[in-house]
Short mmCIF file of C-alpha atoms and ligand atoms in Angstrom, two decimals:
data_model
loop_
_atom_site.label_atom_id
_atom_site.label_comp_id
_atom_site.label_asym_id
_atom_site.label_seq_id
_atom_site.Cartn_x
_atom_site.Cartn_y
_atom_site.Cartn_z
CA UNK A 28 213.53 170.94 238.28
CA UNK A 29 211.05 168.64 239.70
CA UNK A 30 211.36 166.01 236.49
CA UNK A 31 215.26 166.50 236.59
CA UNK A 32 215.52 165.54 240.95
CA UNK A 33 212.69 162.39 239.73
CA UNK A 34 215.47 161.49 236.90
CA UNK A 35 218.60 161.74 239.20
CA UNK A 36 216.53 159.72 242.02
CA UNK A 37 215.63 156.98 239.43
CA UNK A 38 219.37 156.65 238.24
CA UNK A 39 220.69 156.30 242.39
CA UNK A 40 218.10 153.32 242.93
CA UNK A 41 219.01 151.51 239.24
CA UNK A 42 220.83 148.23 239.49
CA UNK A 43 221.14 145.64 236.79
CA UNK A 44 219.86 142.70 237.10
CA UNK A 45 218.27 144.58 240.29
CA UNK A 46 220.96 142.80 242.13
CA UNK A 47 220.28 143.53 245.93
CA UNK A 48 216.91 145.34 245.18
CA UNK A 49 214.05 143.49 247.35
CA UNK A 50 211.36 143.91 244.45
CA UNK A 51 208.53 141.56 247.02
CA UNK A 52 208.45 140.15 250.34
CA UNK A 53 208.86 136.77 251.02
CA UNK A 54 208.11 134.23 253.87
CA UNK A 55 208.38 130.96 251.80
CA UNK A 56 212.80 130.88 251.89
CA UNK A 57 215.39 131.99 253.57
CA UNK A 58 219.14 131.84 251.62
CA UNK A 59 222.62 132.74 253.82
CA UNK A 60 224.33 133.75 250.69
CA UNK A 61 227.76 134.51 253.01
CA UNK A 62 227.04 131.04 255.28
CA UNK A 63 225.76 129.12 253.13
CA UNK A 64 222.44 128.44 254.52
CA UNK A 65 219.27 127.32 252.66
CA UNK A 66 215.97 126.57 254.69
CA UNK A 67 212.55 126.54 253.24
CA UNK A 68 209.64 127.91 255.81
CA UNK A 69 212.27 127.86 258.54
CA UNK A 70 213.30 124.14 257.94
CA UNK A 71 217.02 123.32 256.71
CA UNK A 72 217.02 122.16 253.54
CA UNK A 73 219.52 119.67 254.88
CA UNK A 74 217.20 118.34 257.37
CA UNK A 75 213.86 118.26 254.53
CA UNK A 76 215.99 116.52 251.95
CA UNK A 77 217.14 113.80 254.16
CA UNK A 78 213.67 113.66 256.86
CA UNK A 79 210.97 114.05 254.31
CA UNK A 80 209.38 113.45 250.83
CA UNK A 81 209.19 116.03 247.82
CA UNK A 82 205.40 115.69 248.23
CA UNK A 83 205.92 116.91 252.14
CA UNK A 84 207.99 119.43 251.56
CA UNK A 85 205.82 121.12 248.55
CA UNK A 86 202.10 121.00 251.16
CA UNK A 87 205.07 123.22 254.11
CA UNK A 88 205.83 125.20 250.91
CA UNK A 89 202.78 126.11 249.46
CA UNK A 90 200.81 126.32 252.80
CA UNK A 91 203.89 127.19 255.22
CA UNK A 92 203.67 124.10 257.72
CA UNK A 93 204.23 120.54 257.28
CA UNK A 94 201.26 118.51 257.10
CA UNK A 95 200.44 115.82 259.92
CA UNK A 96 200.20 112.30 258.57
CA UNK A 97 196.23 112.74 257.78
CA UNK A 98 197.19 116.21 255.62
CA UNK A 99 199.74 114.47 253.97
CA UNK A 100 197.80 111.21 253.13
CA UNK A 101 195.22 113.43 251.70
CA UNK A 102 197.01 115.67 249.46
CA UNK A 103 199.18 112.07 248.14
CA UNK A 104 196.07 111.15 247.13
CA UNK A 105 194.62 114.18 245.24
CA UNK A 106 197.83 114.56 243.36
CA UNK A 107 198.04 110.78 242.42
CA UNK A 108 194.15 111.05 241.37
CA UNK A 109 195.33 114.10 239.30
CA UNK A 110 198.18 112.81 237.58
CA UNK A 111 196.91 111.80 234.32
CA UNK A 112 196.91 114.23 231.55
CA UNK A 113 194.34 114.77 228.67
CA UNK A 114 194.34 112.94 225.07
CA UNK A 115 194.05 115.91 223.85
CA UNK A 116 196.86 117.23 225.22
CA UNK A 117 199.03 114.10 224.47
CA UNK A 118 198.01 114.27 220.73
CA UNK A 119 199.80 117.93 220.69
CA UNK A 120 202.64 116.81 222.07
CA UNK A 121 202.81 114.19 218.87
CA UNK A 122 202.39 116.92 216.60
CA UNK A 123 205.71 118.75 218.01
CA UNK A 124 209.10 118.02 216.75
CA UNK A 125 210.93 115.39 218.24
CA UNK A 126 214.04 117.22 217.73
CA UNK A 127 212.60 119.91 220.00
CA UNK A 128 213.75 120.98 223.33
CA UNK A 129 211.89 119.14 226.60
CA UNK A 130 211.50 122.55 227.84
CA UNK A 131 209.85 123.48 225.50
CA UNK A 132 207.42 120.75 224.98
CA UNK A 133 206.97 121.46 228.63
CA UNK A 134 206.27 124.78 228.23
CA UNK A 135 203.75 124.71 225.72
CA UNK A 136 201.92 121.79 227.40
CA UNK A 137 201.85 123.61 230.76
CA UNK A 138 200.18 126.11 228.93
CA UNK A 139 197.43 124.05 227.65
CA UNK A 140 196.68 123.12 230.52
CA UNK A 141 194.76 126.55 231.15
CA UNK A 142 192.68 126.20 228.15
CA UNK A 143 190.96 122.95 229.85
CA UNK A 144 190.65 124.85 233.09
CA UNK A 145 190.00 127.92 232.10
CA UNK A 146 187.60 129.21 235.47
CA UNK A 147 189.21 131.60 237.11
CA UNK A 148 188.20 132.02 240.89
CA UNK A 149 191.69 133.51 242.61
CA UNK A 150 189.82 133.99 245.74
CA UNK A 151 188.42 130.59 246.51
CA UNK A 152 190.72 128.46 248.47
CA UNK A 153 189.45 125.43 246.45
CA UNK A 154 190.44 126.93 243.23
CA UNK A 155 193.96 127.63 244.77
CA UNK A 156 193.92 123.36 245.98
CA UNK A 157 192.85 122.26 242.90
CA UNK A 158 195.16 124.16 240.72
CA UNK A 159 198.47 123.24 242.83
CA UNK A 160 197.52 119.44 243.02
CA UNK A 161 196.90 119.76 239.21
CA UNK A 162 200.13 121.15 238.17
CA UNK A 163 202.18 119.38 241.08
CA UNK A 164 200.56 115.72 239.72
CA UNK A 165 200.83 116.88 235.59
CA UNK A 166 203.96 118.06 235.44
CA UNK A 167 205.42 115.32 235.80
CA UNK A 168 203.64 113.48 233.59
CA UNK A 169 204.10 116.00 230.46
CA UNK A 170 207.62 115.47 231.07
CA UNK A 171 207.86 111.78 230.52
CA UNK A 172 205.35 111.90 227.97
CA UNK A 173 207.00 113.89 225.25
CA UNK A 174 210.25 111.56 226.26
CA UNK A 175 208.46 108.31 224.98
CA UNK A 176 206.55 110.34 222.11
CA UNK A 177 209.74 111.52 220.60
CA UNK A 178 211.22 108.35 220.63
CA UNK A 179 208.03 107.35 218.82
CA UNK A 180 206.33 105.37 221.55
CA UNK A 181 202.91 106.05 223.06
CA UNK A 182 203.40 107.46 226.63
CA UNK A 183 202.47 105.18 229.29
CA UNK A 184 199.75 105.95 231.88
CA UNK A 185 200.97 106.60 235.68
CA UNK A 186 200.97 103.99 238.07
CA UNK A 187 198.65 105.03 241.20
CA UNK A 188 200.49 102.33 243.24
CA UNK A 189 203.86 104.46 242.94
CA UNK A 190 205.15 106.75 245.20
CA UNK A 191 205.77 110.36 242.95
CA UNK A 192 209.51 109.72 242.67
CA UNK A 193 209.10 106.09 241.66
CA UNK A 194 205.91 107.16 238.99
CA UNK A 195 208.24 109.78 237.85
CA UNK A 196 211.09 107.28 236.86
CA UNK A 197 208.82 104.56 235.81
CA UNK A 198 206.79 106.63 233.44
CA UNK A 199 210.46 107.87 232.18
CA UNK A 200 212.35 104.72 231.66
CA UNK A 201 208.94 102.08 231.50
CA UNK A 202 210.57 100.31 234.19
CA UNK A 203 209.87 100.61 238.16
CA UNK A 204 212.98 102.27 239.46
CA UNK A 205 215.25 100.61 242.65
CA UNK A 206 214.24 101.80 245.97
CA UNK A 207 217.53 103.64 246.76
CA UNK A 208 217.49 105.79 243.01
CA UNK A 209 213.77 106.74 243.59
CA UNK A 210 214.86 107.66 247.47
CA UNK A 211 218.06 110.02 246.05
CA UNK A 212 215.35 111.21 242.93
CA UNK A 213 213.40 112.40 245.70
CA UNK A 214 215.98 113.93 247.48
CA UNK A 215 216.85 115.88 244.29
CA UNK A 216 213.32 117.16 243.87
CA UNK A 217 213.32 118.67 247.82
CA UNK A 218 217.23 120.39 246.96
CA UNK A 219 215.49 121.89 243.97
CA UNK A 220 212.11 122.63 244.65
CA UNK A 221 212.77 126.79 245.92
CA UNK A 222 215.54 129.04 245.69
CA UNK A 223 213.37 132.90 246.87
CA UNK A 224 213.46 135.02 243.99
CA UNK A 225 215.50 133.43 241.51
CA UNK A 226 215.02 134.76 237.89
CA UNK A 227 211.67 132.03 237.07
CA UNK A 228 210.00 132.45 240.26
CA UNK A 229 210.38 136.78 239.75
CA UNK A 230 208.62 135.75 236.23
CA UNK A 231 206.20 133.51 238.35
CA UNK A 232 205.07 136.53 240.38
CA UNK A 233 205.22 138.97 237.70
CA UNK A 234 202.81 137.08 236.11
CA UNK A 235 201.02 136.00 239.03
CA UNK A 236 200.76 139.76 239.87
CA UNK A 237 198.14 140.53 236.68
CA UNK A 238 195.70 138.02 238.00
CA UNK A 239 195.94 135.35 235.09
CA UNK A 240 195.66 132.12 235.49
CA UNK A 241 198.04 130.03 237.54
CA UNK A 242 199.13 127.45 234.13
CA UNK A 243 200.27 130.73 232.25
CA UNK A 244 202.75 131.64 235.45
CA UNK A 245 203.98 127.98 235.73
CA UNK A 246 203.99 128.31 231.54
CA UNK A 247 206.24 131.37 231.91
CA UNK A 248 208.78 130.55 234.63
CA UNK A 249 209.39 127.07 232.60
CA UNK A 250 210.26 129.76 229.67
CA UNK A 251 212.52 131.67 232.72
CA UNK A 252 214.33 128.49 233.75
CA UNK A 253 215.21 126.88 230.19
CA UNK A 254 217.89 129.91 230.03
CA UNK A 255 221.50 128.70 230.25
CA UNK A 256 222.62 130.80 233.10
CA UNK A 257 219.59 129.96 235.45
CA UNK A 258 217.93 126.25 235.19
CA UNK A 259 219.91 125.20 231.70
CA UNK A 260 223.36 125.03 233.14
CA UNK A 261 223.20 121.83 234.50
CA UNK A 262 222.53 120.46 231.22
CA UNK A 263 225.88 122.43 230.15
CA UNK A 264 228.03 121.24 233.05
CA UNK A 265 228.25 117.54 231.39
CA UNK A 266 228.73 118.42 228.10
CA UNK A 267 231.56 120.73 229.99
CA UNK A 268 233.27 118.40 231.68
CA UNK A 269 233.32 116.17 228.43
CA UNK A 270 235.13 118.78 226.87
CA UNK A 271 237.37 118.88 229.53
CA UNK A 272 238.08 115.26 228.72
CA UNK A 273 240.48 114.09 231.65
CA UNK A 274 242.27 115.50 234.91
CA UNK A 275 245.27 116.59 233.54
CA UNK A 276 243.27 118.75 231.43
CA UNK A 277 241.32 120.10 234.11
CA UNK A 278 244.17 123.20 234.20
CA UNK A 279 244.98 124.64 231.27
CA UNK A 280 240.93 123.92 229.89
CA UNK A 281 240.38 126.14 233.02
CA UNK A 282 243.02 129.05 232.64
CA UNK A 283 241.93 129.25 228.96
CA UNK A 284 238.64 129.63 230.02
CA UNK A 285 239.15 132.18 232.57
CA UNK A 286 241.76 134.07 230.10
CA UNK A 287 238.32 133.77 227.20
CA UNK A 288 236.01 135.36 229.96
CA UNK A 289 233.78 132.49 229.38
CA UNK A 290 231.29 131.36 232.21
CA UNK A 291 232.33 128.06 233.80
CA UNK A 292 228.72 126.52 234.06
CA UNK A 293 227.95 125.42 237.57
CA UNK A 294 229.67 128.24 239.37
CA UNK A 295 229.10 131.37 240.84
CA UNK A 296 226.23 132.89 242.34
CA UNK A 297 224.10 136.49 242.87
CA UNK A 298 223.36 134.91 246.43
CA UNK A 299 226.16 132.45 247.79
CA UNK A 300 229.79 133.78 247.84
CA UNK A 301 230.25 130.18 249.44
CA UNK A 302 230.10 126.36 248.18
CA UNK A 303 226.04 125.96 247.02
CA UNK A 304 224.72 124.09 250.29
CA UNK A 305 222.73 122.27 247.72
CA UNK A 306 225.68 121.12 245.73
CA UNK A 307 227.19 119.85 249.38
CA UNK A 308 224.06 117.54 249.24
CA UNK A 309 223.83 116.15 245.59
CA UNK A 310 227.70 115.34 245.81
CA UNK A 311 226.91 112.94 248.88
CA UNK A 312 223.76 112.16 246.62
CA UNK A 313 226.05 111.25 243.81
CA UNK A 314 228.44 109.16 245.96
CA UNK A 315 225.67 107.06 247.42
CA UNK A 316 224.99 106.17 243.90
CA UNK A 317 228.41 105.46 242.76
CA UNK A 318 228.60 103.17 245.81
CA UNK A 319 225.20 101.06 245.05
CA UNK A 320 225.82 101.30 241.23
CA UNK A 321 229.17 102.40 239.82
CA UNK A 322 231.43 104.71 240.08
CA UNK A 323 231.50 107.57 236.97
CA UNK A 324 235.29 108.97 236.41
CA UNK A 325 233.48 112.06 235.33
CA UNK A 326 232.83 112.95 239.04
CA UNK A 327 236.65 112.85 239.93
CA UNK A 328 237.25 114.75 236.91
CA UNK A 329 234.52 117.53 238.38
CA UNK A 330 236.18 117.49 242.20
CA UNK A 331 239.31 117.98 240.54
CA UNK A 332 237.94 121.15 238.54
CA UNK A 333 235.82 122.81 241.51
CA UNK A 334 239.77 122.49 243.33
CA UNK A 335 241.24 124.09 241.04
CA UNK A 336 238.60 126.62 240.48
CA UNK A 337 238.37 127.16 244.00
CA UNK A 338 242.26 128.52 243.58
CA UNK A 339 241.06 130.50 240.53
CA UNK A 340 237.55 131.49 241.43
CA UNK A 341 237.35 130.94 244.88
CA UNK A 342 238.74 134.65 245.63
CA UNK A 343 236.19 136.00 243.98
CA UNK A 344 233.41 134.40 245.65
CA UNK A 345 232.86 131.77 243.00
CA UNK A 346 231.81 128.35 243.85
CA UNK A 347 230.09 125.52 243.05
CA UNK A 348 226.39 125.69 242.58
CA UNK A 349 223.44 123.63 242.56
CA UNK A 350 223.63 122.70 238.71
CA UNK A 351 227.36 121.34 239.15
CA UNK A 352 226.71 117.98 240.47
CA UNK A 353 222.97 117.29 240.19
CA UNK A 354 223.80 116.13 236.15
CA UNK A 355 226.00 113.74 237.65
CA UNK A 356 223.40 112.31 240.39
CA UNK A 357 220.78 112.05 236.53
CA UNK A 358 223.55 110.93 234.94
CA UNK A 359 223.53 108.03 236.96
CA UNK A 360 220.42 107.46 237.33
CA UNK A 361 219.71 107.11 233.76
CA UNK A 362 218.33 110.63 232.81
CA UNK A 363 218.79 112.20 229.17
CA UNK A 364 220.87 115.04 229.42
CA UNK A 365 218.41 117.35 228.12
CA UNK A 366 215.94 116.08 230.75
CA UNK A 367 217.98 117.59 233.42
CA UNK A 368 216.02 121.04 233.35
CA UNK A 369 212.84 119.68 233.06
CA UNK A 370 213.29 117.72 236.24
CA UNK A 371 214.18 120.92 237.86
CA UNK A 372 210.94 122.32 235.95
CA UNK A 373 209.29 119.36 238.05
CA UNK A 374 210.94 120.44 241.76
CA UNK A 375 210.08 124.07 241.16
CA UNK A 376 206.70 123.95 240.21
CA UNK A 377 206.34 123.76 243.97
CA UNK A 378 208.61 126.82 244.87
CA UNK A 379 206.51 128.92 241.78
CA UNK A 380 203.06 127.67 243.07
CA UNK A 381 204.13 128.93 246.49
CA UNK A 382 205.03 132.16 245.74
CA UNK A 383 202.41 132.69 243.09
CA UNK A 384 199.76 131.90 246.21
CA UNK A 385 201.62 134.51 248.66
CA UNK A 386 201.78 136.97 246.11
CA UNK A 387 197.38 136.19 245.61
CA UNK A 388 197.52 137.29 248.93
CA UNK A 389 199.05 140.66 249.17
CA UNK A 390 198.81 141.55 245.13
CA UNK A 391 200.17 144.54 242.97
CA UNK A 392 200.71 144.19 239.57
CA UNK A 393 204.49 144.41 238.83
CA UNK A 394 205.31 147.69 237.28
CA UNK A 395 208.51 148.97 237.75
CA UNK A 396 210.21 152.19 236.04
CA UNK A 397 212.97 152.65 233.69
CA UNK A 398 215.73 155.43 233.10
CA UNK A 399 215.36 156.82 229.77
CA UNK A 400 218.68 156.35 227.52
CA UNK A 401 216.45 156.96 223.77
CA UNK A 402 216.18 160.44 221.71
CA UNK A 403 214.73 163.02 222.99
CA UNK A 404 211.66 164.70 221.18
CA UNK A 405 211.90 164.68 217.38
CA UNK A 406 210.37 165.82 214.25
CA UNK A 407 209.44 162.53 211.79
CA UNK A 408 210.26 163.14 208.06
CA UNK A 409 207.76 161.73 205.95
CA UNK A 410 209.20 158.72 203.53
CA UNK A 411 209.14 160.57 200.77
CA UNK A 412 211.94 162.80 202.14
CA UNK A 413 213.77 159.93 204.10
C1 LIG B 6 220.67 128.68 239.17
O1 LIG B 6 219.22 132.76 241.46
C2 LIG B 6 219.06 131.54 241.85
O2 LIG B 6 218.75 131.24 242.98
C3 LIG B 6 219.26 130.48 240.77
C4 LIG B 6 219.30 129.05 241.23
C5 LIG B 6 217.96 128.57 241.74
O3 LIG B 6 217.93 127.61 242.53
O4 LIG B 6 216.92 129.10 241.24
O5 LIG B 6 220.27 128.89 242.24
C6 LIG B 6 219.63 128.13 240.07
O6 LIG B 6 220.33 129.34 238.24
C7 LIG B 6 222.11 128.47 239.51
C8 LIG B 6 223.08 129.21 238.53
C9 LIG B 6 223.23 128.37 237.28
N1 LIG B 6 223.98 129.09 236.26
C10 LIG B 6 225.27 128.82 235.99
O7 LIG B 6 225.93 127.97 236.59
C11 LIG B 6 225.86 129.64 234.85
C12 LIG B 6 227.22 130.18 235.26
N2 LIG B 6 227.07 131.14 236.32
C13 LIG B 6 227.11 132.54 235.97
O8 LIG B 6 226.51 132.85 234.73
C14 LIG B 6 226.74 133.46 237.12
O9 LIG B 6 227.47 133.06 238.22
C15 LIG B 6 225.29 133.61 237.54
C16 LIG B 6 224.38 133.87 236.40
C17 LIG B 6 224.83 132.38 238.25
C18 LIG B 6 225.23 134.78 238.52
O10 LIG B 6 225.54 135.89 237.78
P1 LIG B 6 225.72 137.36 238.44
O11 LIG B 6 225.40 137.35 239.89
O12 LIG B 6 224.99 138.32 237.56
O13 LIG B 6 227.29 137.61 238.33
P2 LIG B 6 227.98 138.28 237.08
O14 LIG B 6 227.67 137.51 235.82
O15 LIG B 6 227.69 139.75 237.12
O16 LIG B 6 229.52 138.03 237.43
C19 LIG B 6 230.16 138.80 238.45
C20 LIG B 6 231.65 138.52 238.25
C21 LIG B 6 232.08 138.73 236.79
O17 LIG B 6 233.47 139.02 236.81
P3 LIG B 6 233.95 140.57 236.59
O18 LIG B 6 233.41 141.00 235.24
O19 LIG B 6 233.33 141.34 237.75
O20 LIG B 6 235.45 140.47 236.64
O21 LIG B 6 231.92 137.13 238.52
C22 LIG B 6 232.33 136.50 237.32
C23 LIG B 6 231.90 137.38 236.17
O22 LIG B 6 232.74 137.15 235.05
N3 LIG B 6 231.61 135.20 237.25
C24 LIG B 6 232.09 134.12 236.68
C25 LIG B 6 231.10 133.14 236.84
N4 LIG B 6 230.06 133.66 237.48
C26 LIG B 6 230.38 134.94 237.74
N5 LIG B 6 233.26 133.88 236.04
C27 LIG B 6 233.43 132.64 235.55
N6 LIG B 6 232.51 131.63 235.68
C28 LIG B 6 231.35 131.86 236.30
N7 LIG B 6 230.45 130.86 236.42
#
């Protein structure tokens, strides 16, 4: 009776997808899911995206207060010191196909990294330093490495007199970005850089929660985040809205959609049932670019499908998210497509690093249970008789 009460228990607390289950606690984000409301460590991300740098908003991640200007000068400097990346880890990347997926080339390089610092000392708050400022300052770099490689250049070394937003976009394109497209880069890296316990920081402490190494959790929430309905849409919103083709399609591509069940990439949530605060911010993003460099008619094309969906989806608690519009702010800025997801690789490396250090600090190993759906006990029949 005991096993049958244990079974029946089980089955009342199973929910897929464990939506609403709190499987940690948390102090690194906050999300309003009914309001709308985003704030890392107790800051807005409204007020962090527009008052501070990506660099000053991963140190108030990772150790849960903004640094002073001394802090902050310091830790600029580590992670530009650290931002160059192995030969030997540049000569894998020329051995993998160019046809490949940046995510994963990123994967596999942020992998490597562990088997050049391969110590393991969980427990020493310089281990913990070193590691962050190593993955915060590499990742990057991998990034816009296996960009030039698989166009068949030679990647090009950072420059330490760029900010990380400009280094990121120089390293990309070979060319020093303008002032206002590193500023809204930057921006874009804050708006993405922690979300609480999306689906690739759960793998991030699942992982961090056996005690390996911290470039096999980073390794395996890039793996979590390349999936379409998590990090990957925003790659699939453009090549949406070019299917769409023009405004008068806008309605019957969407009913046809809705009528096909299919997913309408960019929308819907398991935490907001309102408009993603974040995509609020990239669409004024995006419009400060149009202004300073050109309008792109794909944007009106997207306003015009989040108002219709809004009539469609909107009852349902189906809005925008943050993948709808930040392809458009890339977009505009120059950015491959199928870069988009390894930039958002980039911005979360900070929200994974924080949570893998708070769940160091109050550890036990993942293990949850499972209800039981296979055959019961069974006899095996030897081939012969099979
Ligand atoms: C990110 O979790 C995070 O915080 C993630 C993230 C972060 O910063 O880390 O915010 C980043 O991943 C944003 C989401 C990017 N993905 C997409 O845009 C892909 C499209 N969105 C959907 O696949 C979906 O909305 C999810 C995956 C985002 C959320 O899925 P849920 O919460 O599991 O919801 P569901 O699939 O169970 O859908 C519930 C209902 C269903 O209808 P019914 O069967 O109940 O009638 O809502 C419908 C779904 O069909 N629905 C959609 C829809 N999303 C949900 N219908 C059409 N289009 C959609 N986009």
């Amino acid at each position: 009776m005991v096993a049958e009460a244990g079974i029946q228990a089980t089955a009342a607390l199973y929910r897929p997808g464990l939506e609403g289950v709190p499987a940690t606690q948390s102090a690194v984000c906050d999300i309003d899911g009914q309001r709308g409301i985003l704030s890392y460590r107790g800051y807005r991300v409204e007020d962090l995206a527009s008052q501070s740098t990506f660099l000053e908003t991963t140190y108030l991640l990772i150790w849960g207060e903004l640094p002073d200007a001394e802090q902050l000068a310091a830790f600029e400097q580590e992670v530009q010191m650290h931002r160059r990346v192995s030969f030997r880890i540049r000569d894998m990347m020329k051995s993998f196909p160019s046809q490949g997926h940046p995510m994963d080339a990123l994967q596999a390089s942020a992998a490597s990294l562990g088997l050049f610092y391969s110590r393991r000392a969980l427990d020493n708050p310089e281990y913990i330093y070193g590691a962050v400022v190593r993955l915060i300052a590499k990742i990057p770099t991998m990034v816009a490495a296996f960009q030039l490689i698989r166009k068949g250049q030679d990647p090009i070394q950072p420059r330490d007199d760029l900010a990380y937003a400009s280094n990121f976009l120089y390293m990309l394109t070979e060319r020093e970005p303008d002032p206002l497209a590193a500023r809204i880069f930057d921006a874009c890296l804050i708006l993405h850089a922690e979300h609480s316990l999306n689906a690739s920081t759960f793998s991030a402490r699942v992982t961090a929660s056996t005690l390996t190494d911290p470039y096999a959790v980073v390794a395996s929430a890039v793996g979590t985040l390349a999936g379409p309905l998590h990090g990957g849409a925003n790659e699939d919103v453009l090549t949406m809205l070019e299917e769409i083709g023009s405004e008068d399609q806008v309605e019957p591509w969407l009913d046809r959609a809705i009528a096909e069940k299919r997913k309408i990439m960019g929308f819907g949530h398991r935490e907001y049932k309102v408009k993603d605060p974040r995509a609020v911010i990239l669409q004024k993003l995006a419009e400060q670019l149009f202004d300073a460099f050109g309008h792109d008619p794909l944007y009106d094309l997207a306003r015009k499908l989040e108002a219709v969906a809004a009539d469609r989806l909107g009852p349902k608690g189906i809005y925008p998210n943050v993948d709808f519009y930040s392809g458009l702010v890339y977009r505009k800025l120059g950015i491959p497509e199928d870069l988009f997801t390894p930039i958002f690789a980039i911005a979360r490396t900070a929200g994974w690093l924080a949570h893998w250090k708070e769940q160091l600090g109050a550890n036990r190993i993942f293990r949850p249970t499972q209800i039981y759906t296979g055959y019961a006990a069974r006899e095996l029949t030897p081939i012969e008789a099979r």
